[in-house]
Amino acid sequence: MNARADIAPGRRESFACPIRDVLDRIGDAWSLLVMLELSKGPCRFNALSRVIDGISRRMLTVTLRHLERDGLVSRTVLPTSPPQVEYALTPLGHSLQDAIVTLRDWAIEHQPVINDARRSYDADTDAG
């Protein structure tokens, strides 16, 4: 087996539960944001790094490797000098787009209510 150092041993093997296995990937901090950006079309690494606010170059690299490993993103080395790399959603990655867009829209719509709930909880917890 060709194990990569940046993939945790537990992630090298599939989980017995398909929901946990898949949500572990797409539910991490950056995968959905990367996939949302790639849903607009293929993108080079540096462009992704610029448009995804707050992601470090290292974390973007790790996220793209994981998405590529799971078959959601493809990586193409362009024949330029110096070589450039372009990332794109695979057909499997595109098949998630409706669910991702729905989740994005829900998050945008409900963020103010969730923030209010957090403030209320924190105030009650701090007072208690």
mmCIF file of C-alpha atoms in Angstrom, residues 14-86:
data_model
loop_
_atom_site.group_PDB
_atom_site.id
_atom_site.type_symbol
_atom_site.label_atom_id
_atom_site.label_comp_id
_atom_site.label_asym_id
_atom_site.label_seq_id
_atom_site.Cartn_x
_atom_site.Cartn_y
_atom_site.Cartn_z
ATOM 1 C CA SER A 14 -13.278 3.347 4.515
ATOM 2 C CA PHE A 15 -15.470 3.616 7.555
ATOM 3 C CA ALA A 16 -18.099 0.941 7.989
ATOM 4 C CA CYS A 17 -20.795 3.638 8.082
ATOM 5 C CA PRO A 18 -21.185 5.307 4.660
ATOM 6 C CA ILE A 19 -22.736 8.446 6.146
ATOM 7 C CA ARG A 20 -19.838 9.001 8.533
ATOM 8 C CA ASP A 21 -17.324 8.163 5.812
ATOM 9 C CA VAL A 22 -18.673 10.723 3.343
ATOM 10 C CA LEU A 23 -19.607 13.432 5.834
ATOM 11 C CA ASP A 24 -16.134 13.204 7.349
ATOM 12 C CA ARG A 25 -14.801 14.536 4.063
ATOM 13 C CA ILE A 26 -17.383 17.037 2.910
ATOM 14 C CA GLY A 27 -18.141 18.216 6.431
ATOM 15 C CA ASP A 28 -14.634 19.396 7.239
ATOM 16 C CA ALA A 29 -13.768 23.053 7.526
ATOM 17 C CA TRP A 30 -12.776 23.684 3.909
ATOM 18 C CA SER A 31 -14.025 21.017 1.488
ATOM 19 C CA LEU A 32 -17.452 22.560 0.872
ATOM 20 C CA LEU A 33 -15.946 25.980 0.218
ATOM 21 C CA VAL A 34 -13.419 24.508 -2.220
ATOM 22 C CA MET A 35 -16.131 22.527 -3.994
ATOM 23 C CA LEU A 36 -18.420 25.576 -4.193
ATOM 24 C CA GLU A 37 -15.627 27.545 -5.848
ATOM 25 C CA LEU A 38 -14.810 24.705 -8.258
ATOM 26 C CA SER A 39 -18.490 24.440 -9.184
ATOM 27 C CA LYS A 40 -17.928 27.694 -11.102
ATOM 28 C CA GLY A 41 -15.355 25.923 -13.291
ATOM 29 C CA PRO A 42 -11.760 24.700 -13.219
ATOM 30 C CA CYS A 43 -9.414 26.811 -11.141
ATOM 31 C CA ARG A 44 -5.704 27.033 -10.481
ATOM 32 C CA PHE A 45 -4.269 26.636 -7.014
ATOM 33 C CA ASN A 46 -3.283 30.289 -6.562
ATOM 34 C CA ALA A 47 -6.719 31.493 -7.672
ATOM 35 C CA LEU A 48 -8.385 29.158 -5.156
ATOM 36 C CA SER A 49 -6.033 30.410 -2.475
ATOM 37 C CA ARG A 50 -7.032 34.012 -3.195
ATOM 38 C CA VAL A 51 -10.811 33.511 -3.246
ATOM 39 C CA ILE A 52 -11.240 31.193 -0.248
ATOM 40 C CA ASP A 53 -10.893 33.575 2.656
ATOM 41 C CA GLY A 54 -8.837 32.362 5.597
ATOM 42 C CA ILE A 55 -7.454 29.128 4.149
ATOM 43 C CA SER A 56 -3.707 28.635 4.387
ATOM 44 C CA ARG A 57 -1.768 27.297 1.423
ATOM 45 C CA ARG A 58 -0.978 24.154 3.421
ATOM 46 C CA MET A 59 -4.629 23.557 4.333
ATOM 47 C CA LEU A 60 -5.705 24.142 0.727
ATOM 48 C CA THR A 61 -3.131 21.599 -0.422
ATOM 49 C CA VAL A 62 -4.327 19.016 2.112
ATOM 50 C CA THR A 63 -7.998 19.663 1.287
ATOM 51 C CA LEU A 64 -7.422 19.322 -2.462
ATOM 52 C CA ARG A 65 -5.455 16.085 -1.949
ATOM 53 C CA HIS A 66 -8.260 14.615 0.144
ATOM 54 C CA LEU A 67 -10.927 15.646 -2.388
ATOM 55 C CA GLU A 68 -8.821 14.193 -5.192
ATOM 56 C CA ARG A 69 -8.317 10.962 -3.249
ATOM 57 C CA ASP A 70 -12.077 10.658 -2.738
ATOM 58 C CA GLY A 71 -12.704 11.166 -6.461
ATOM 59 C CA LEU A 72 -14.473 14.518 -6.050
ATOM 60 C CA VAL A 73 -11.787 16.702 -7.635
ATOM 61 C CA SER A 74 -9.365 16.138 -10.498
ATOM 62 C CA ARG A 75 -5.873 17.613 -10.748
ATOM 63 C CA THR A 76 -4.352 18.485 -14.115
ATOM 64 C CA VAL A 77 -0.776 19.670 -14.620
ATOM 65 C CA LEU A 78 -0.806 22.219 -17.426
ATOM 66 C CA PRO A 79 2.045 22.148 -19.955
ATOM 67 C CA THR A 80 3.316 25.630 -19.143
ATOM 68 C CA SER A 81 6.630 26.937 -17.962
ATOM 69 C CA PRO A 82 6.687 26.859 -15.031
ATOM 70 C CA PRO A 83 4.088 24.100 -14.784
ATOM 71 C CA GLN A 84 0.745 25.127 -13.346
ATOM 72 C CA VAL A 85 -1.899 22.930 -11.782
ATOM 73 C CA GLU A 86 -5.618 23.218 -12.391
#
